[in-house]
Tab-separated table of C-alpha atoms in Angstrom:
chain	number	residue	atom	x	y	z
A	16	MET	CA	97.218	130.269	95.446
A	17	HIS	CA	97.977	133.969	95.561
A	18	ILE	CA	97.247	135.155	99.098
A	19	PRO	CA	95.588	138.607	99.068
A	20	ASP	CA	96.050	141.328	101.653
A	21	GLY	CA	94.016	140.664	104.781
A	22	PHE	CA	94.280	136.865	104.969
A	23	CYS	CA	97.569	136.754	106.911
A	24	SER	CA	98.396	138.512	110.151
A	25	LEU	CA	101.187	141.083	110.386
A	26	PRO	CA	103.587	138.715	112.240
A	27	VAL	CA	103.108	136.040	109.559
A	28	CYS	CA	103.626	138.586	106.797
A	29	ILE	CA	106.782	139.940	108.428
A	30	GLY	CA	108.140	136.474	109.213
A	31	THR	CA	107.637	135.071	105.726
A	32	ALA	CA	108.963	138.275	104.160
A	33	ALA	CA	112.124	138.048	106.266
A	34	VAL	CA	112.729	134.437	105.241
A	35	SER	CA	111.954	135.204	101.599
A	36	ALA	CA	114.335	138.170	101.598
A	37	SER	CA	117.101	136.035	103.092
A	38	VAL	CA	116.614	133.374	100.448
A	39	LEU	CA	116.601	136.098	97.796
A	40	GLY	CA	119.998	137.323	98.938
A	41	ALA	CA	121.415	133.808	98.914
A	42	SER	CA	119.906	133.138	95.475
A	43	VAL	CA	121.484	136.279	94.016
A	44	VAL	CA	124.911	135.341	95.397
A	45	GLN	CA	124.655	131.768	94.162
A	46	THR	CA	123.441	132.875	90.726
A	47	VAL	CA	126.373	135.263	90.327
A	48	ARG	CA	128.799	132.513	91.296
A	49	SER	CA	127.253	129.886	89.026
A	50	ASN	CA	128.342	129.350	85.428
A	51	LYS	CA	124.703	128.611	84.567
A	52	VAL	CA	124.218	132.336	83.942
A	53	SER	CA	126.598	132.293	81.005
A	54	LYS	CA	125.341	128.898	79.845
A	55	VAL	CA	121.689	129.881	79.361
A	56	GLY	CA	122.213	133.614	78.921
A	57	SER	CA	119.667	136.234	79.892
A	58	ALA	CA	117.050	135.835	77.174
A	59	ILE	CA	116.040	132.210	77.824
A	60	PRO	CA	115.212	132.524	81.557
A	61	ALA	CA	113.483	135.843	80.816
A	62	ALA	CA	111.341	134.175	78.155
A	63	ALA	CA	110.647	131.325	80.580
A	64	ALA	CA	109.464	133.873	83.145
A	65	GLY	CA	107.081	135.274	80.550
A	66	THR	CA	105.769	131.769	79.959
A	67	VAL	CA	105.125	131.280	83.680
A	68	PHE	CA	103.234	134.577	83.802
A	69	ALA	CA	101.109	133.694	80.763
A	70	ALA	CA	100.447	130.138	81.966
A	71	GLN	CA	99.324	131.393	85.374
A	72	MET	CA	96.568	133.360	83.620
A	73	LEU	CA	95.091	130.118	82.256
A	74	ASN	CA	92.909	128.857	85.074
A	75	PHE	CA	91.613	125.369	84.336
A	76	PRO	CA	88.580	123.719	85.985
A	77	VAL	CA	89.221	121.001	88.563
A	78	GLY	CA	85.602	120.296	89.545
A	79	ALA	CA	83.133	121.451	92.212
A	80	GLY	CA	83.204	125.022	90.937
A	81	THR	CA	86.936	125.352	91.506
A	82	SER	CA	89.781	126.163	89.136
A	83	GLY	CA	93.543	125.928	89.310
A	84	HIS	CA	96.470	127.454	87.523
A	85	PHE	CA	100.077	126.647	86.766
A	86	LEU	CA	102.571	127.437	89.530
A	87	GLY	CA	105.774	126.973	87.531
A	88	ALA	CA	108.430	127.027	90.237
A	89	LEU	CA	109.472	123.398	89.784
A	90	ALA	CA	109.475	123.749	86.008
A	91	MET	CA	111.898	126.653	86.300
A	92	ALA	CA	114.007	124.874	88.942
A	93	SER	CA	114.310	121.739	86.794
A	94	LEU	CA	115.647	123.870	83.929
A	95	PHE	CA	117.743	126.560	85.633
A	96	GLY	CA	118.138	125.408	89.242
A	97	PRO	CA	116.216	126.605	92.315
A	98	CYS	CA	118.074	129.919	92.733
A	99	ARG	CA	117.333	131.108	89.202
A	100	ALA	CA	113.771	129.812	89.581
A	101	TYR	CA	113.390	131.837	92.772
A	102	LEU	CA	114.354	135.053	90.977
A	103	ILE	CA	111.900	134.258	88.194
A	104	MET	CA	109.079	133.647	90.654
A	105	LEU	CA	109.865	136.916	92.445
A	106	ALA	CA	109.592	138.865	89.187
A	107	VAL	CA	106.318	137.160	88.252
A	108	LEU	CA	104.730	137.590	91.686
A	109	ALA	CA	105.844	141.213	92.042
A	110	VAL	CA	104.433	142.176	88.639
A	111	GLN	CA	101.183	140.359	89.408
A	112	ALA	CA	100.826	142.114	92.763
A	113	PHE	CA	101.732	145.665	91.744
A	114	ALA	CA	100.519	145.814	88.136
A	115	PHE	CA	97.540	143.424	88.203
A	116	ALA	CA	96.340	143.452	91.852
A	117	ASP	CA	96.762	139.673	91.925
A	118	GLY	CA	98.169	138.720	95.329
A	119	GLY	CA	98.597	141.068	98.248
A	120	ILE	CA	101.402	143.570	98.707
A	121	THR	CA	101.791	142.692	102.384
A	122	ALA	CA	101.459	139.011	101.445
A	123	LEU	CA	104.154	139.151	98.743
A	124	GLY	CA	106.685	137.602	101.110
A	125	ALA	CA	104.263	134.804	101.983
A	126	ASN	CA	103.443	134.128	98.331
A	127	LEU	CA	107.137	134.038	97.441
A	128	PHE	CA	107.760	131.772	100.429
A	129	ASN	CA	105.040	129.347	99.324
A	130	MET	CA	105.636	129.314	95.592
A	131	GLY	CA	109.312	130.229	95.282
A	132	LEU	CA	110.849	128.618	98.366
A	133	ILE	CA	108.514	125.709	99.140
A	134	GLY	CA	107.470	125.098	95.546
A	135	GLY	CA	110.841	125.788	93.948
A	136	PHE	CA	113.495	124.730	96.436
A	137	GLY	CA	111.292	122.087	98.066
A	138	GLY	CA	110.221	120.628	94.739
A	139	TYR	CA	113.818	120.679	93.512
A	140	ALA	CA	114.985	118.718	96.573
A	141	ILE	CA	112.330	116.105	95.859
A	142	LEU	CA	113.382	115.993	92.193
A	143	ARG	CA	116.993	115.359	93.124
A	144	GLY	CA	115.938	112.742	95.653
A	145	ILE	CA	113.829	110.828	93.129
A	146	MET	CA	116.571	110.967	90.488
A	147	HIS	CA	118.970	109.407	92.988
A	148	PHE	CA	116.996	106.167	92.728
A	149	LEU	CA	116.201	106.214	88.999
A	150	PRO	CA	118.403	105.412	86.021
A	151	LYS	CA	119.690	108.460	84.204
A	152	GLY	CA	117.875	109.499	81.047
A	153	ARG	CA	115.028	111.534	79.587
A	154	LYS	CA	112.194	109.223	80.641
A	155	SER	CA	113.410	109.020	84.228
A	156	TYR	CA	113.951	112.770	84.413
A	157	LEU	CA	110.497	113.605	83.085
A	158	THR	CA	108.949	111.067	85.468
A	159	ALA	CA	110.767	112.632	88.408
A	160	VAL	CA	109.841	116.123	87.206
A	161	GLY	CA	106.159	115.184	87.054
A	162	VAL	CA	106.125	113.741	90.563
A	163	ALA	CA	108.090	116.671	91.977
A	164	ALA	CA	105.818	119.193	90.229
A	165	TRP	CA	102.712	117.612	91.754
A	166	THR	CA	104.357	117.484	95.185
A	167	SER	CA	105.503	121.098	94.972
A	168	VAL	CA	101.897	122.287	94.606
A	169	VAL	CA	100.705	120.211	97.552
A	170	LEU	CA	103.601	121.379	99.727
A	171	ALA	CA	102.864	125.010	98.860
A	172	ALA	CA	99.205	124.430	99.800
A	173	ILE	CA	100.263	122.976	103.156
A	174	ALA	CA	102.480	125.999	103.805
A	175	CYS	CA	99.583	128.306	102.965
A	176	SER	CA	97.325	126.368	105.358
A	177	ILE	CA	99.837	126.821	108.173
A	178	GLU	CA	100.114	130.564	107.499
A	179	LEU	CA	96.341	131.001	107.534
A	180	ALA	CA	96.061	129.010	110.757
A	181	LEU	CA	98.866	130.947	112.467
A	182	SER	CA	97.120	134.163	111.436
A	183	GLY	CA	93.905	133.030	113.098
A	184	THR	CA	92.070	133.241	109.782
A	185	ILE	CA	90.939	129.620	109.763
A	186	GLN	CA	91.468	126.532	111.875
A	187	PHE	CA	94.278	124.322	110.669
A	188	SER	CA	92.068	121.237	110.956
A	189	PHE	CA	89.812	122.717	108.256
A	190	ALA	CA	92.419	124.492	106.156
A	191	LEU	CA	94.754	121.529	105.691
A	192	PRO	CA	92.328	118.999	104.156
A	193	ALA	CA	90.512	121.684	102.153
A	194	MET	CA	93.687	123.176	100.668
A	195	THR	CA	95.548	119.922	100.084
A	196	GLY	CA	92.509	118.166	98.640
A	197	THR	CA	91.890	120.882	96.082
A	198	HIS	CA	95.536	121.373	95.219
A	199	ALA	CA	96.131	117.652	94.862
A	200	LEU	CA	93.855	117.887	91.824
A	201	ILE	CA	95.489	121.119	90.644
A	202	GLY	CA	98.855	119.390	90.985
A	203	ILE	CA	97.886	116.933	88.249
A	204	GLY	CA	97.595	119.812	85.802
A	205	GLU	CA	100.861	121.215	87.147
A	206	ALA	CA	102.622	117.921	86.497
A	207	LEU	CA	101.300	117.616	82.936
A	208	ILE	CA	102.217	121.205	82.004
A	209	THR	CA	105.637	120.942	83.622
A	210	CYS	CA	106.443	117.699	81.824
A	211	ALA	CA	105.342	119.254	78.525
A	212	ILE	CA	107.634	122.263	79.034
A	213	VAL	CA	110.650	120.315	80.251
A	214	GLY	CA	110.079	117.618	77.648
A	215	ALA	CA	110.095	120.189	74.858
A	216	VAL	CA	113.342	121.663	76.159
A	217	SER	CA	114.904	118.208	76.505
A	218	TYR	CA	114.430	117.627	72.754
A	219	SER	CA	115.157	121.135	71.474
A	220	ARG	CA	117.994	122.216	73.780
A	221	PRO	CA	119.081	119.306	76.016
A	222	ASP	CA	122.253	121.216	76.870
A	223	ILE	CA	120.163	123.570	79.021
A	224	LEU	CA	119.158	120.750	81.376
A	225	PRO	CA	121.433	119.977	84.334
A	226	ASP	CA	124.153	117.407	83.739
A	227	TRP	CA	122.837	115.192	86.540
A	228	SER	CA	119.530	114.778	84.661
A	229	GLY	CA	121.220	112.237	82.392
A	230	VAL	CA	119.570	113.743	79.311
A	231	LYS	CA	122.410	113.535	76.849
A	232	GLU	CA	122.776	115.826	73.891
A	233	SER	CA	122.561	113.956	70.595
A	234	THR	CA	125.743	113.984	68.515
A	235	SER	CA	123.607	115.038	65.574
A	236	HIS	CA	122.082	117.891	67.516
A	237	LYS	CA	123.622	121.234	66.655
A	238	LYS	CA	123.240	124.046	69.081
A	239	PRO	CA	122.356	127.362	67.456
A	240	SER	CA	125.063	130.004	67.553
A	241	THR	CA	122.836	132.170	69.707
A	242	LEU	CA	120.235	131.490	72.362
A	243	TRP	CA	117.922	134.203	71.077
A	244	PRO	CA	116.005	131.976	68.583
A	245	VAL	CA	114.985	129.671	71.445
A	246	ALA	CA	114.037	132.644	73.597
A	247	LEU	CA	111.980	134.234	70.820
A	248	VAL	CA	110.045	130.998	70.284
A	249	GLY	CA	109.263	130.844	73.998
A	250	LEU	CA	108.314	134.490	74.039
A	251	GLY	CA	106.059	134.038	71.026
A	252	ILE	CA	104.274	131.144	72.736
A	253	SER	CA	103.829	133.284	75.847
A	254	PHE	CA	102.319	136.141	73.848
A	255	PHE	CA	99.970	133.698	72.115
A	256	LEU	CA	98.794	132.202	75.421
A	257	ALA	CA	98.283	135.636	76.958
A	258	ALA	CA	96.591	137.243	73.949
A	259	VAL	CA	94.504	134.409	72.512
A	260	VAL	CA	94.021	131.696	75.134
A	261	SER	CA	93.776	133.624	78.431
A	262	PRO	CA	90.365	135.203	77.664
A	263	PHE	CA	88.912	131.665	77.684
A	264	ALA	CA	90.342	130.696	81.080
A	265	SER	CA	87.981	129.348	83.713
A	266	ALA	CA	86.176	132.050	85.692
A	267	SER	CA	85.695	129.765	88.713
A	268	PRO	CA	87.557	130.727	91.910
A	269	ASP	CA	90.949	129.116	92.401
A	270	GLY	CA	91.721	126.734	95.251
A	271	LEU	CA	92.410	129.355	97.920
A	272	GLU	CA	89.462	131.546	96.905
A	273	LYS	CA	87.139	128.546	97.022
A	274	VAL	CA	88.311	127.580	100.494
A	275	ALA	CA	87.885	131.198	101.618
A	276	GLU	CA	84.340	131.262	100.267
A	277	ASP	CA	83.412	127.933	101.858
A	278	ALA	CA	84.979	128.838	105.216
A	279	GLY	CA	83.493	132.337	105.210
A	280	PHE	CA	86.636	134.459	105.408
A	281	ILE	CA	86.598	135.796	101.843
A	282	GLU	CA	85.349	139.110	103.265
A	283	MET	CA	88.707	139.561	104.994
A	284	VAL	CA	90.303	140.602	101.699
A	285	LYS	CA	91.688	144.137	101.933
A	286	GLU	CA	92.542	146.386	99.015
A	287	LEU	CA	95.706	148.121	100.187
A	288	TRP	CA	97.204	148.834	96.767
A	289	THR	CA	94.940	150.870	94.475
A	290	MET	CA	97.470	151.960	91.852
A	291	SER	CA	97.521	148.825	89.701
A	292	PRO	CA	97.444	149.967	86.050
A	293	LEU	CA	95.915	146.677	84.864
A	294	PRO	CA	93.679	145.487	87.713
A	295	ASP	CA	92.288	141.981	87.423
A	296	TYR	CA	94.185	141.483	84.130
A	297	SER	CA	92.199	144.091	82.253
A	298	VAL	CA	92.626	147.398	80.456
A	299	THR	CA	89.941	149.568	82.014
A	300	SER	CA	89.549	151.757	78.920
A	301	ILE	CA	88.603	148.768	76.745
A	302	SER	CA	85.040	147.500	77.107
A	303	ASP	CA	85.479	144.207	75.242
A	304	SER	CA	86.515	141.794	78.013
A	305	ALA	CA	88.370	139.332	75.766
A	306	LEU	CA	90.370	142.062	74.075
A	307	SER	CA	91.020	143.778	77.394
A	308	THR	CA	92.322	140.571	78.982
A	309	GLY	CA	94.435	139.712	75.944
A	310	ILE	CA	96.129	143.113	75.804
A	311	ALA	CA	96.734	143.116	79.563
A	312	GLY	CA	98.258	139.651	79.312
A	313	VAL	CA	100.589	140.666	76.495
A	314	LEU	CA	101.719	143.710	78.470
A	315	GLY	CA	102.300	141.525	81.506
A	316	VAL	CA	104.449	139.063	79.565
A	317	ALA	CA	106.486	141.940	78.129
A	318	ILE	CA	107.001	143.525	81.561
A	319	VAL	CA	108.052	140.248	83.185
A	320	PHE	CA	110.398	139.464	80.293
A	321	ALA	CA	112.007	142.913	80.486
A	322	ILE	CA	112.490	142.736	84.258
A	323	CYS	CA	113.998	139.236	84.224
A	324	TYR	CA	116.200	140.065	81.247
A	325	ALA	CA	117.550	143.104	83.092
A	326	ILE	CA	118.119	141.064	86.271
A	327	TYR	CA	120.093	138.385	84.454
A	328	LYS	CA	122.097	140.964	82.497
A	329	ILE	CA	123.073	142.672	85.746
A	330	LEU	CA	123.987	139.375	87.405
A	331	SER	CA	126.007	138.361	84.361
A	332	ALA	CA	127.867	141.673	84.532
A	333	PHE	CA	128.664	141.056	88.197
A	334	ARG	CA	129.949	137.590	87.367
A	335	ILE	CA	132.226	138.930	84.628
A	336	ALA	CA	133.472	141.665	86.969
A	337	ARG	CA	134.472	139.012	89.485
């Protein structure tokens, strides 16, 4: 669902960037004020960001020559809250845009709006709403997470449809059913992956989950003295997905690309940023495509991890200084 340069008009790009920047400021302030920073540390959300990056490389087929990929905003919000999730999505999207030419530079605000704000904050609101009517516990939480994850993808697709229509790129009457229909299928994969991630955390480190989830920590469960072992496991999984699994991802166009091809506006893509060191998730000096993709993916995970780790360290320092 990464919007490239050329699909959105300048007013839409400026408008979504302004909203995204405002939410970014609020997210930073709220993260500094929250005790969640000290609770989960810097390494775990950074490793989670690496997992989102790696998982987004794994396009899976959804039929009719279309593929989809993990969005991850709701997964991050259900673990760390929507503000921390927003910062993670910003890091992932910025690295993808500047280092991999995946998603437009002028459309970065729109992509963050769709995936970070609509997908993260919107999905989180739905998660909290569903949990209000369900009994507390792991099964209820994972059920609510699955529904919210699916909904977050559909809501992000609707937002993208509105942006394309406002830009004059495509009529809303065509964009809405095309985008929502495709992403309703993609959302099923999103729900399954999200439940797998959150479910694994609920058994390994239930203390990371929000108290209102109702997932209680077992009295026999001993938390490790440091959070680094959990982070290293997550980072290792991310490296494995990026290095070994990503070369076998579906080559079919994703939901937005497929709609653009069918509606005839794929030619509107503009290449405004030509300095990406790893364009299209490849190392240009390596001829073997699988090896090239794997190395590029590993580098991407490492970059995202380093950026998020630095962000959380800085925010933690600000919190201590307060």
